[in-house]
Coordinates of C-alpha atoms and ligand atoms in Angstrom, one line a residue:
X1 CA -58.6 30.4 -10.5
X2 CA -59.1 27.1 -12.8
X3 CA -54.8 25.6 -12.2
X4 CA -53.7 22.7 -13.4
X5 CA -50.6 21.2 -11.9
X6 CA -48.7 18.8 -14.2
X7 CA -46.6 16.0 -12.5
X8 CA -47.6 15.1 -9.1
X9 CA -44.1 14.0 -7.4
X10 CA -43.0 16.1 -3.9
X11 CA -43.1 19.3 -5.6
X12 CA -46.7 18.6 -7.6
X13 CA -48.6 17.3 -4.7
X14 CA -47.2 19.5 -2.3
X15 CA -48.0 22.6 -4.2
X16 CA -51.7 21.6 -5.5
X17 CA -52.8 20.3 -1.9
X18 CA -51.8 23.9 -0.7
X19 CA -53.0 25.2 -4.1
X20 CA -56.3 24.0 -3.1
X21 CA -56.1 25.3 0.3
X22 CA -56.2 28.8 -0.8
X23 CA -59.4 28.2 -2.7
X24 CA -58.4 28.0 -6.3
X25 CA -59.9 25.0 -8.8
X26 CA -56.9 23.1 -8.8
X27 CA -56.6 20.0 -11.2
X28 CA -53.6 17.6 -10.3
X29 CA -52.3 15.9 -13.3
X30 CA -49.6 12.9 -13.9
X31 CA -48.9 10.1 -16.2
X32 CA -48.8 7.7 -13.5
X33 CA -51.9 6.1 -13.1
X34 CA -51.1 4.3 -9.5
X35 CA -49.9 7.5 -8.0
X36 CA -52.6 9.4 -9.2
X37 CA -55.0 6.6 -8.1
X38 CA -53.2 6.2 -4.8
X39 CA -54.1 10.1 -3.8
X40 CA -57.6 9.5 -4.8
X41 CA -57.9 6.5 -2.3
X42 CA -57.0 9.2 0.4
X43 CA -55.6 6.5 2.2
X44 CA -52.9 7.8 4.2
X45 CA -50.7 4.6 3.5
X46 CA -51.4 4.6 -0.1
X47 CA -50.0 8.4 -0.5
X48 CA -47.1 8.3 2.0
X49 CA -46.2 5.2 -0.1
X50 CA -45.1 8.2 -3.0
X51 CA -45.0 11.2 -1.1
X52 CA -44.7 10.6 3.1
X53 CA -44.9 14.1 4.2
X54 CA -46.4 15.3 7.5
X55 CA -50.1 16.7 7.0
X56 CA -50.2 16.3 2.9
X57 CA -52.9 12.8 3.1
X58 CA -55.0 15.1 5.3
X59 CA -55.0 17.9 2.7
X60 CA -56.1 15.4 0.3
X61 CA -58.5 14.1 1.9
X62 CA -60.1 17.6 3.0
X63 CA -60.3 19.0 -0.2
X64 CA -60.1 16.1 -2.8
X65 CA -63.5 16.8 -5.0
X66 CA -64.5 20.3 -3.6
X67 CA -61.0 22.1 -4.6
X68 CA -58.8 19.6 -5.3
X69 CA -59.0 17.2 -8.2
X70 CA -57.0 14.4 -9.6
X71 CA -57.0 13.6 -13.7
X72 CA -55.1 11.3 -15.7
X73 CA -55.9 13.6 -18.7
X74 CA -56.1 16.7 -19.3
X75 CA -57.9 17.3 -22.4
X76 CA -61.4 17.3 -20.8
X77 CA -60.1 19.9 -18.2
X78 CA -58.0 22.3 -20.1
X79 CA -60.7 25.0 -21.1
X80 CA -60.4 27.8 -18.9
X81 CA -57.3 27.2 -17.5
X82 CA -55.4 30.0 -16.1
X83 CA -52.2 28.9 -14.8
X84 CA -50.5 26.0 -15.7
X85 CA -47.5 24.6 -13.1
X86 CA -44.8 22.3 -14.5
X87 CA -43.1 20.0 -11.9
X88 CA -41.6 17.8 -14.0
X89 CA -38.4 15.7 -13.2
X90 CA -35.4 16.7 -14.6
X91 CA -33.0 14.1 -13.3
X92 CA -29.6 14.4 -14.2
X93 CA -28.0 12.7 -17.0
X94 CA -24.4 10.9 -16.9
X95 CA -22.7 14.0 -18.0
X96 CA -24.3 15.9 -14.9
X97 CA -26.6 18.2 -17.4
X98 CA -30.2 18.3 -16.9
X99 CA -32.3 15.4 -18.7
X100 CA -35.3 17.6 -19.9
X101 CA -36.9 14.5 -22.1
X102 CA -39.8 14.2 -19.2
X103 CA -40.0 17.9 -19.5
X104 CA -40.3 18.4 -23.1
X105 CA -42.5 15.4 -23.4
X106 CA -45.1 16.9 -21.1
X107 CA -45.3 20.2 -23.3
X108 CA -45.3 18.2 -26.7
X109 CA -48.3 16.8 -25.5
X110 CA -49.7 20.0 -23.6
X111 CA -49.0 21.7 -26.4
X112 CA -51.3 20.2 -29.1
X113 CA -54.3 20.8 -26.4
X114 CA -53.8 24.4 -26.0
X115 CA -53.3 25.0 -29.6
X116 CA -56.4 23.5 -30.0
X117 CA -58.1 24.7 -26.9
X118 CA -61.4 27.0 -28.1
X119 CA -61.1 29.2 -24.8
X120 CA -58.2 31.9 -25.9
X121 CA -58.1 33.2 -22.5
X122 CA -54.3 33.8 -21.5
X123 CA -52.7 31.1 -20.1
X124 CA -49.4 30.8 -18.1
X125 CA -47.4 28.1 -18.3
X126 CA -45.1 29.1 -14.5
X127 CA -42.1 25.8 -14.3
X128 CA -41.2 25.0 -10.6
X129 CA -39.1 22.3 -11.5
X130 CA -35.0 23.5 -11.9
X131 CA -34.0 23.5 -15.2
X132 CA -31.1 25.1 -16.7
X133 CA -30.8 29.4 -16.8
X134 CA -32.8 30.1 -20.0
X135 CA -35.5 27.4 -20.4
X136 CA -38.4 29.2 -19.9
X137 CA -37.0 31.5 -23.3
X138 CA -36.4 27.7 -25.2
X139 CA -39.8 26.6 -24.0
X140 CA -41.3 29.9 -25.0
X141 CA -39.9 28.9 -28.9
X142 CA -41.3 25.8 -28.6
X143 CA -44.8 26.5 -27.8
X144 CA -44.6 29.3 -30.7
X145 CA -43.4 26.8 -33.2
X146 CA -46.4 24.6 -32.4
X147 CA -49.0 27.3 -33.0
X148 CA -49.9 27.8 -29.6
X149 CA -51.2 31.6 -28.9
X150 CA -52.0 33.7 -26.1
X151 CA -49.9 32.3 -23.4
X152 CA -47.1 33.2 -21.3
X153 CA -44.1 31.4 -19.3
X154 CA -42.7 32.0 -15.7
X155 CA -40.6 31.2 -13.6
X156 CA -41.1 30.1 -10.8
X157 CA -38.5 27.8 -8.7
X158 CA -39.2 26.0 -5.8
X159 CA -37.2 25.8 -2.3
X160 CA -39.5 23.5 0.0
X161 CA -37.4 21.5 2.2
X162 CA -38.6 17.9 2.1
X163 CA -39.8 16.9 6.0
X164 CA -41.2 20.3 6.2
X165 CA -42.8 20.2 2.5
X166 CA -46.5 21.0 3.5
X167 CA -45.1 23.5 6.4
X168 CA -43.0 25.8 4.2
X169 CA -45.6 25.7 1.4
X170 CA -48.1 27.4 3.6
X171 CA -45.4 29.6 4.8
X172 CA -42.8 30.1 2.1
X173 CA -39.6 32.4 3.1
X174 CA -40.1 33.6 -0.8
X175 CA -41.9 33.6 -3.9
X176 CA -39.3 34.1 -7.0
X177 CA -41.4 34.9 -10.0
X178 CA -40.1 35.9 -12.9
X179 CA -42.0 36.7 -16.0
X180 CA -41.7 39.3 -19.1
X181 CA -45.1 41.4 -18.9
X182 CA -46.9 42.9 -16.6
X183 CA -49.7 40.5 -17.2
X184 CA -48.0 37.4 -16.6
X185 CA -46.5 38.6 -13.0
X186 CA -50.2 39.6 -12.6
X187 CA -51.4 36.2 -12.9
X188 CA -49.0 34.8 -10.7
X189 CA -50.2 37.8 -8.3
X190 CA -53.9 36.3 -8.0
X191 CA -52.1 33.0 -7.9
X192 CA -50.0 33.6 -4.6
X193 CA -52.8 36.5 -4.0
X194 CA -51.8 35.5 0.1
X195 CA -48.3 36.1 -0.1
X196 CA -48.1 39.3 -1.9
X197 CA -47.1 42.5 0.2
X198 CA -47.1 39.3 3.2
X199 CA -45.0 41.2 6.1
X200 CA -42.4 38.5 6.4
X201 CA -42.8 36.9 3.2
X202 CA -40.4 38.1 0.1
X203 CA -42.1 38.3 -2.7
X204 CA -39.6 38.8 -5.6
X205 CA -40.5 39.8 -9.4
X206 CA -37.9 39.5 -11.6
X207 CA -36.9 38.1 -15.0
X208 CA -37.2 34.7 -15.8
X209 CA -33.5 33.8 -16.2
X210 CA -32.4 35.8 -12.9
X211 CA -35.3 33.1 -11.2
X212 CA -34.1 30.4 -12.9
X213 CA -30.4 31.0 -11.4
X214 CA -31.7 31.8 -8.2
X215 CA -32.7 28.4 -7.9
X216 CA -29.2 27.2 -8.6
X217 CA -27.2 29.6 -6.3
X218 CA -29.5 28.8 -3.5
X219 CA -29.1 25.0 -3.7
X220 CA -25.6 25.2 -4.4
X221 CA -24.6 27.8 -1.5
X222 CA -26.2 25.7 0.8
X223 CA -24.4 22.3 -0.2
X224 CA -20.7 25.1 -0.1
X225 CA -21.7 25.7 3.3
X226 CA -22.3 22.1 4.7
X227 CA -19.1 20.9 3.0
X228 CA -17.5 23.6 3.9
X229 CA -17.9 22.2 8.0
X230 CA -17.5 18.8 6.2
X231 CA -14.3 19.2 4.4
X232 CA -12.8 22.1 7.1
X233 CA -14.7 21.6 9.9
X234 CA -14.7 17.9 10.5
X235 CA -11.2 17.4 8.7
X236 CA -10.0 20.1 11.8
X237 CA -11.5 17.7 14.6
X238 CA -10.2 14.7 13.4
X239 CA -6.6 15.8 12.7
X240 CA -6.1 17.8 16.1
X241 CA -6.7 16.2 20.1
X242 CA -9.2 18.3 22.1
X243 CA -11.3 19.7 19.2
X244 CA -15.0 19.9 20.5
X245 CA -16.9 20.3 16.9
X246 CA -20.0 21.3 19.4
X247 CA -18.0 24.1 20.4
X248 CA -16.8 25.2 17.7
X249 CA -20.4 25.8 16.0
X250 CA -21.4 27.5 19.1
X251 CA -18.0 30.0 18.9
X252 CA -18.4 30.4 15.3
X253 CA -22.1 30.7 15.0
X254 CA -21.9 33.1 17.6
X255 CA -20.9 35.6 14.7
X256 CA -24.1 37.4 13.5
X257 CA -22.8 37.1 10.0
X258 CA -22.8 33.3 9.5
X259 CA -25.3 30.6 9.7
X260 CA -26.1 28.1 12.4
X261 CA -28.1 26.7 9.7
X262 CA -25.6 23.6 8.0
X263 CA -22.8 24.1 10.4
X264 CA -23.1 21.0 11.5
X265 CA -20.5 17.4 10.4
X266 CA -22.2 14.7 8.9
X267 CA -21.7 11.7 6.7
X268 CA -22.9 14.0 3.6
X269 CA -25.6 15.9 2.2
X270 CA -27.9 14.0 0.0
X271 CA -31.8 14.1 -1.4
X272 CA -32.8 14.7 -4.8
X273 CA -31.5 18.3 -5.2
X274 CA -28.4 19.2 -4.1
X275 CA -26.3 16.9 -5.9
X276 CA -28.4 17.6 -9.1
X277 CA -28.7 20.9 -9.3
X278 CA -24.5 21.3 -8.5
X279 CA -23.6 19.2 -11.6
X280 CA -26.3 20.7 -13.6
X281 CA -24.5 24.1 -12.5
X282 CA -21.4 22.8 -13.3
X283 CA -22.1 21.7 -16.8
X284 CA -23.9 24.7 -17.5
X285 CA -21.0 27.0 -16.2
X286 CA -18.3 24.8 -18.0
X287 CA -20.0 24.1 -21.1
X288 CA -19.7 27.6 -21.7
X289 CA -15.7 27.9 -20.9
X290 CA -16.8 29.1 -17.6
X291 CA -14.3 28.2 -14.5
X292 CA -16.4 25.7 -12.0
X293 CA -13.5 24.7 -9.8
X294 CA -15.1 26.2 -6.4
X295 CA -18.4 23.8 -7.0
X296 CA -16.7 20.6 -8.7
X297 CA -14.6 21.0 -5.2
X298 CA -17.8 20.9 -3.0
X299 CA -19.4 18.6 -5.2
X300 CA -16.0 16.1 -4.5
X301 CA -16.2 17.2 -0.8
X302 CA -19.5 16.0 -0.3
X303 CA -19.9 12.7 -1.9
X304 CA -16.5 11.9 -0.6
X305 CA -18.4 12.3 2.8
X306 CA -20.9 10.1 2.7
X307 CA -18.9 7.2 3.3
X308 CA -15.4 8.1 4.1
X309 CA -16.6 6.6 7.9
X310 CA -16.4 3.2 6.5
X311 CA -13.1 3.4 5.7
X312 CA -11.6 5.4 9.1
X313 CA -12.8 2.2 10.8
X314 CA -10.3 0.3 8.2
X315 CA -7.4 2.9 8.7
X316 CA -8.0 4.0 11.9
X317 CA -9.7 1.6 14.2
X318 CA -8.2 -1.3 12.5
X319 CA -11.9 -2.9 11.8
X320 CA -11.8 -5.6 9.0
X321 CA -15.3 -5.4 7.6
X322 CA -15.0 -9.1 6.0
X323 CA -17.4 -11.4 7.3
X324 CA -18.7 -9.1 9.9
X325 CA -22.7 -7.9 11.0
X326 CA -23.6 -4.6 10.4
X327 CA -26.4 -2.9 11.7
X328 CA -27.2 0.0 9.5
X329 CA -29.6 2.9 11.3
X330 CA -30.9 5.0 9.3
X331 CA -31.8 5.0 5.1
X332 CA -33.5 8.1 4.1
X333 CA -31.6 11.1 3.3
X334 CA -32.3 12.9 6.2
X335 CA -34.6 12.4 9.3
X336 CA -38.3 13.0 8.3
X337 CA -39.1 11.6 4.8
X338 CA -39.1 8.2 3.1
X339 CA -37.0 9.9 0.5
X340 CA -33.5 8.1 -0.7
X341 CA -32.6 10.1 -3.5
X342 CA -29.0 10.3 -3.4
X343 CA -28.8 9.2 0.3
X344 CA -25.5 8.8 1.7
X345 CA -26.9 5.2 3.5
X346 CA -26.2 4.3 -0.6
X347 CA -22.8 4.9 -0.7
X348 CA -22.3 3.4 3.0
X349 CA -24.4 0.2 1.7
X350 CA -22.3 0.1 -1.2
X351 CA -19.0 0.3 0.2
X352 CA -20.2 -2.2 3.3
X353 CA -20.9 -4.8 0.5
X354 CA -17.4 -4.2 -1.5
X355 CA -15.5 -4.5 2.1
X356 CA -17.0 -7.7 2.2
X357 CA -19.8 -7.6 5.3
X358 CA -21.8 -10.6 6.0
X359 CA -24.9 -9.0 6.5
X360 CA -26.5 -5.7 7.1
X361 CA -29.0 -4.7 9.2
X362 CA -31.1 -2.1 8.3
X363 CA -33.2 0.0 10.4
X364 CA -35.4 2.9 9.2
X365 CA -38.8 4.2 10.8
X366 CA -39.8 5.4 7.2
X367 CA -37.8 4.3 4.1
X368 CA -37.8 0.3 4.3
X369 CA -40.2 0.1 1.7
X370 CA -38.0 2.7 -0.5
X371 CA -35.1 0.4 0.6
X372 CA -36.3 -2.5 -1.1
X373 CA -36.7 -1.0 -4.5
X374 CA -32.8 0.8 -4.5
X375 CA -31.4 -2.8 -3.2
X376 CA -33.4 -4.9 -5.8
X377 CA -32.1 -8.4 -5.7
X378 CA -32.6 -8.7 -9.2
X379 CA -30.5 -6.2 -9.6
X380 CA -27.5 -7.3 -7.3
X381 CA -27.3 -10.1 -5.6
X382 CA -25.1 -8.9 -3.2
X383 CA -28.5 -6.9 -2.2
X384 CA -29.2 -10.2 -0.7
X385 CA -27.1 -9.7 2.6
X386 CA -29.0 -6.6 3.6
X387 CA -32.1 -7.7 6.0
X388 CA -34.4 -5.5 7.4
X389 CA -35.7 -4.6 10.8
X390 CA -38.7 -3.3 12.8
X391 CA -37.1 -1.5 15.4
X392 CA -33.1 0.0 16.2
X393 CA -33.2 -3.7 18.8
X394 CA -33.9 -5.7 15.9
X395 CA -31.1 -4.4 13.9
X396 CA -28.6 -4.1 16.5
X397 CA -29.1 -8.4 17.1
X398 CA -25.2 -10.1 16.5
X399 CA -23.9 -7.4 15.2
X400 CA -20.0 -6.3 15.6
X401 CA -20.7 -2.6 14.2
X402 CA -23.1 0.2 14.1
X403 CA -23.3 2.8 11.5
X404 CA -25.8 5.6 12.1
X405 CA -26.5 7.3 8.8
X406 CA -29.8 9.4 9.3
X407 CA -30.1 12.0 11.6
X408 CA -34.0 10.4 13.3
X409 CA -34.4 11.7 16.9
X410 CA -34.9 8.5 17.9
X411 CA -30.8 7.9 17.2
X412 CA -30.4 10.4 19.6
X413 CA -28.4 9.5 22.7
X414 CA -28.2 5.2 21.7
X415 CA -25.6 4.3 24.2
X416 CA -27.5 2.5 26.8
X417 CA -29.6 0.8 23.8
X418 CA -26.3 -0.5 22.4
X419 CA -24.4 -1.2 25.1
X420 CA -27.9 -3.5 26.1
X421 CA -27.5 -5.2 22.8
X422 CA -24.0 -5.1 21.0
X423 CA -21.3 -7.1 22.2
X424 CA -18.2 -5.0 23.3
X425 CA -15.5 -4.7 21.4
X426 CA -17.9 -3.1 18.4
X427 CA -17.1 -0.3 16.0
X428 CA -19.9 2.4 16.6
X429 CA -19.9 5.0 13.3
X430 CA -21.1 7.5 14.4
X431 CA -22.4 9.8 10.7
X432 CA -24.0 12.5 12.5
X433 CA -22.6 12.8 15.8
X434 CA -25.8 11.4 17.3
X435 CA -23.9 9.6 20.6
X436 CA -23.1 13.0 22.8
X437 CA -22.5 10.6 25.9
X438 CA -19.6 8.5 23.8
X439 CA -17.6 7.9 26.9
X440 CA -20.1 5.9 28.1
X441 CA -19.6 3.6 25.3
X442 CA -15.9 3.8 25.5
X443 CA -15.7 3.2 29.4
X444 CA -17.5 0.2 28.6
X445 CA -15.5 -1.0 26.1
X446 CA -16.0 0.1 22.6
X447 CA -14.6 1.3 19.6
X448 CA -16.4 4.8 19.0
X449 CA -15.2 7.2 16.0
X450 CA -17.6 10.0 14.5
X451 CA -17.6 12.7 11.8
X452 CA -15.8 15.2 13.4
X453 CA -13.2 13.6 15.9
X454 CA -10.7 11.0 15.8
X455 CA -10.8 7.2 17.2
X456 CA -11.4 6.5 20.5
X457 CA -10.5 3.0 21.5
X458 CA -12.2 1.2 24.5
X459 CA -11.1 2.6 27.6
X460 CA -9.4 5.8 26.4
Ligands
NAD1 N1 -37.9 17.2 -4.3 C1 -37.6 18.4 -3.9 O1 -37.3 18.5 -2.7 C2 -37.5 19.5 -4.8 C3 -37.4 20.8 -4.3 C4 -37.3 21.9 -5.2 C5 -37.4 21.7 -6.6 N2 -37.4 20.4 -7.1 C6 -37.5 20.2 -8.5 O2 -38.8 20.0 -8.9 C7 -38.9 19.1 -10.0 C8 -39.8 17.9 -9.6 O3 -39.2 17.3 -8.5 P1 -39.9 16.2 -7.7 O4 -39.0 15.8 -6.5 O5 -41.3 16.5 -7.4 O6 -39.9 15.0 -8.8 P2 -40.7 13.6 -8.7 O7 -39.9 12.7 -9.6 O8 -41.0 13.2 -7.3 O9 -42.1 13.9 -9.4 C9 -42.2 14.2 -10.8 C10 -43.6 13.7 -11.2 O10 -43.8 14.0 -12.6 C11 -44.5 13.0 -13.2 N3 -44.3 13.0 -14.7 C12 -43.3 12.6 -15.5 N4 -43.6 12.9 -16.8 C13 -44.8 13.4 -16.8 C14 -45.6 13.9 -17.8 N5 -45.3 13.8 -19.1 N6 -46.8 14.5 -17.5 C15 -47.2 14.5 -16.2 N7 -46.5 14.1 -15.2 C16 -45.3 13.5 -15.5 C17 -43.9 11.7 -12.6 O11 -44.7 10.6 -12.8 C18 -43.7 12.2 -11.2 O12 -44.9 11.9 -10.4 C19 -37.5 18.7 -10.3 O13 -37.0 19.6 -11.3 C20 -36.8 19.0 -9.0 O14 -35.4 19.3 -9.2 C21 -37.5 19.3 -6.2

């Protein structure tokens, strides 16, 4: 099948590279002219610059030219086109409701070429980004009102998990379309012709608004269910002596009926979705009288999260953060992407800076580069106290606390690394309870408090 895949951000670029793979003509489209030329290069730098995720540059460079193109227009390419698959950003505006300019801007100009496209094949226009439940119905009326003919919408959200992106788009858990004719689901059939009756794969037809808010609930059930460990789970372990949080998730889990998935304490969920897609919920829900209390709770719950560690070592370590080093380990959202879309190492940075730090040393084996362009200089000057490192050594060099923000294996188990490098008497902040031999640290004379459990002063 002749695809074209309009926007090439994580979503895009994951989904034509894999797109390709299955042997369709697939035509990768975007208004940025350095990304698209960046995945043209096929060098592996050059792409993991915009999109770092693990086999994607190889992809690209397999099938660039024989199944894969890129185009920075798509009027030469729109005859014949079959499918059409919108991942657009729809960032979220002040208000928390979805920002669909990007989105409407892309069809006002696809729009004019398939009205005046001579092929009148039918073409389906199938959204993966999230927009709001009944979208693909408003964009259907706008495409009408511009004299476009002979095409139809689906829906069809996305769930990759960035850090696994190319992984789960090979091997989905599901495929939610939904569509309003038998033709359109048929298109998306021949589309995901792979995944169709696929033993372990659910492939779900439905209607488009019932896809669009599947999209939401998923998100938003799985940011309930991290905060729910966050705000019950880790609030249990640091109020009451004894509590082992890695116990707990084992007796818990143990249960058939809930997740080991998310029960986990951490300093926050973050990446481009979760916090999105909740407020987008929420507005949605509320603009329409609706009661949102149980997500504007688990929104609160998690963003509260994501730095509350800073100020524990205030309250109860008794750290003043004026004039001190920080070494910062950890920037991306979550182990395995350059990604810092609502990262919580934002909120810590932030918070570091208005306590009053001398410096902060950041560490990340992916993200520095992404690092730079949130903590513009030009932007803040107080941006100017943040230095970064090579190496966890590098960052850990004079200073007199330790945050670990991101959970990279390579956090995993620090303690003789620190106690080599930090002087004792340091504050170790632990975000994702990466330290399980702690005591080591404490024996030898440090301050040691984590997500999860109370402060343990040197020696206790
Ligand atoms: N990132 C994720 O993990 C994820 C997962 C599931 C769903 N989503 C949803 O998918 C959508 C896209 O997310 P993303 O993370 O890929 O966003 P992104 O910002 O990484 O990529 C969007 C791309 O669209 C391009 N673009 C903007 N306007 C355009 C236009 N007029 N024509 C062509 N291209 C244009 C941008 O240049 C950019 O490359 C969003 O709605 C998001 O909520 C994202």
């Amino acid at each position: 099948m002749k695809i074209i895949v309009a926007g090439t951000g994580f979503v895009g670029i994951t989904h034509a590279a894999v797109c390709s793979e299955y042997g369709h003509e697939v035509y990768a489209y975007d208004i940025d002219s350095e990304k698209i030329a960046a995945y043209e290069s096929k060098q592996r730098d050059r792409i993991n610059h915009y999109v770092n995720e693990a086999g994607l540059a190889e992809i690209i460079a397999e099938n660039m030219g024989r199944s894969l193109f890129f185009v920075n227009n798509l009027a030469p390419v729109i005859e014949g086109t079959e499918a059409i698959f919108l991942c657009l950003p729809t960032p979220p505006k002040p208000n928390g409701s979805s920002d669909l300019s990007f989105y409407f801007k892309a069809l006002e100009d696809l729009s004019t070429l398939l009205a005046n496209r001579k092929d009148q094949r039918r073409v389906l226009l199938i959204n993966k980004s999230t927009v709001p439940v009944g979208t693909a119905r408003q964009l259907e009326r706008f495409l009408q009102d511009r004299g476009v003919t002979n095409f139809g919408i689906a829906s069809n959200p996305e769930f990759l998990p960035e850090g696994d992106a190319v992984e789960k788009s090979r091997r989905p858990d599901r495929i939610v379309v939904g569509a309003d004719t038998e033709e359109d689901f048929g298109i998306c059939r021949r589309v995901y012709s792979q995944f169709v009756n696929h033993v372990r794969i659910q492939y779900l037809e439905t209607t488009p608004e019932t896809a669009e808010s599947i999209k939401y609930v998923s998100n938003t059930l799985l940011l309930t269910y991290i905060s729910f460990w966050n705000g019950v789970g880790a609030r249990i372990g640091e109020t009451f002596p004894n509590v082992r949080m890695e116990d707990m998730k084992r007796g818990v889990t143990s249960d058939g009926r809930i997740s080991t998935w998310g029960s986990y304490v951490s300093n926050g969920a973050g990446g481009s979705c979760f916090g999105k897609d909740i407020r987008s919920l929420i507005y949605q829900l509320k603009s329409r009288s609706q009661s949102a209390d149980l997500l504007e709770s688990v929104y609160r719950i998690n963003e509260y999260q994501k730095s509350y560690l800073v100020d524990r070592g205030e309250s109860e370590a008794g750290f003043s953060f004026n004039q001190k080093t920080v070494a910062l380990l950890g920037l991306s959202f979550k182990k395995k992407t350059n990604d810092m879309r609502d990262s919580s190492s934002l909120k810590v940075v932030e918070s570091l800076l208005a306590k009053g730090v001398r410096e902060i040393r950041a560490y990340d084996p992916m993200a520095i580069s992404e690092a730079r362009r949130y903590f513009d200089t030009n932007l803040n000057h107080l941006f100017e106290r943040i230095s970064y490192h090579d190496s966890v050594v590098e960052a850990l060099k004079g200073c007199e606390c330790v945050f670990v923000s991101t959970d990279w294996e390579e956090f995993r188990g620090l303690s003789h690394t620190i106690e080599t490098h930090v002087r004792p008497g340091s504050l170790i902040l632990d975000g994702r309870r990466m330290i399980p031999d702690f005591q080591h640290l404490v024996k030898a004379g440090y301050h040691y408090l984590a997500v999860g459990s109370p402060h343990i002063a040197p020696g206790e």
